[in-house]
C-alpha angles and dihedrals in degrees: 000000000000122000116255113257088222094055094043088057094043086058096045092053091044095056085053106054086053092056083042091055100043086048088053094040082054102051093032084060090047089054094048091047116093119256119268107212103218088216090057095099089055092042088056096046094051097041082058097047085052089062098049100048091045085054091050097048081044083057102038088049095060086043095056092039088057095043108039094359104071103009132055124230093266098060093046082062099046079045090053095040090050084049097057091043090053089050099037082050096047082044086057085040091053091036092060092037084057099042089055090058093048105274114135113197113246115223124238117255101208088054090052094056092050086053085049093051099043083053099055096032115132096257081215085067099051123098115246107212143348092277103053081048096060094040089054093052092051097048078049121045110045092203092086096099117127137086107250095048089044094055098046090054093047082057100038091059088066098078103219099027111152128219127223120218117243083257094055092224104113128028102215114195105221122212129217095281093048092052078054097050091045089050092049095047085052097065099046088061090246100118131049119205125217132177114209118185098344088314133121111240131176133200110191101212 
């Protein structure tokens, strides 16, 4: 028996009122949902990457206020010398400590090549004193142009040549390793060389 036309559209229209209802009931539900903004992975991210950089400057700033800010240069060098004597201390500490235990210390074999050197070297190639030292690095490096270096190797090349303080109050004879440490200073901008009255004076900045 045939089905009944009547029937066959009732179930039709049946099925499609369902489908009708669950489509509603969906976009009724999206509308309802809050909005998910598509740039909210990015805004977090960058959000996240603020922070951090702010925490670093925050870092780098009090850094830089401990270390220029309330000392001079001086004393960040007096700061830095105190800190390789502590570690070169706590190095012989952990050394004895190791050679208690059986450890023999094992010597460098770089050092014992520049020992190696300085014993076979030609007498006629060592520098004799201070002085021919610092000659030979002016006739050498072209670099030594300005006033102030110029000035220090024309005195270093007097052996016992002492240096004013920018005061003028005390001479203080300087030794090999202090020529070395003006000259340094010298070229990191930090001292500025005078000469007063045929004296050598010197101003740290």
């Amino acid at each position: 028996m045939a089905e009944d036309p009547i029937s066959s559209f009732c179930n039709t229209l049946a099925a499609f009122c369902n489908h009708l209802h669950s489509s509603s009931d969906a976009l009724k539900q999206s509308i309802d949902r809050r909005p998910i903004p598509l740039d909210s992975a990015s805004s977090i991210f960058t959000q996240c990457l603020n922070r951090r950089v702010s925490a670093a400057t925050a870092d780098l700033d009090m850094l830089d206020s401990m270390s220029f800010g309330t000392v001079s240069f001086e004393e960040l060098l007096g700061h830095c010398n105190e800190l390789y004597k502590k570690n070169h201390s706590d190095l012989l500490q952990l050394q004895e400590h190791l050679q208690s235990r059986g450890y023999t210390t094992v010597p460098d074999i770089e050092e014992e090549d520049e020992f190696e050197d300085i014993q076979y070297q030609d007498p006629e190639d060592k520098l004799d004193s201070p002085s021919s030292f610092y000659g030979s690095l002016s006739a050498a490096d072209p670099s030594f142009k300005s006033f102030e270096e110029d000035a220090l190797l024309q005195e270093f090349r007097q052996e016992d040549q002492p240096v004013v303080s920018s005061e003028g109050s005390k001479f203080l004879p300087i030794g090999p390793k202090t020529r070395s440490y003006l000259l340094l200073l010298v070229r990191m901008n930090r001292l500025v060389v005078e000469t007063i009255d045929g004296i050598l004076s010197y101003r740290v900045l």
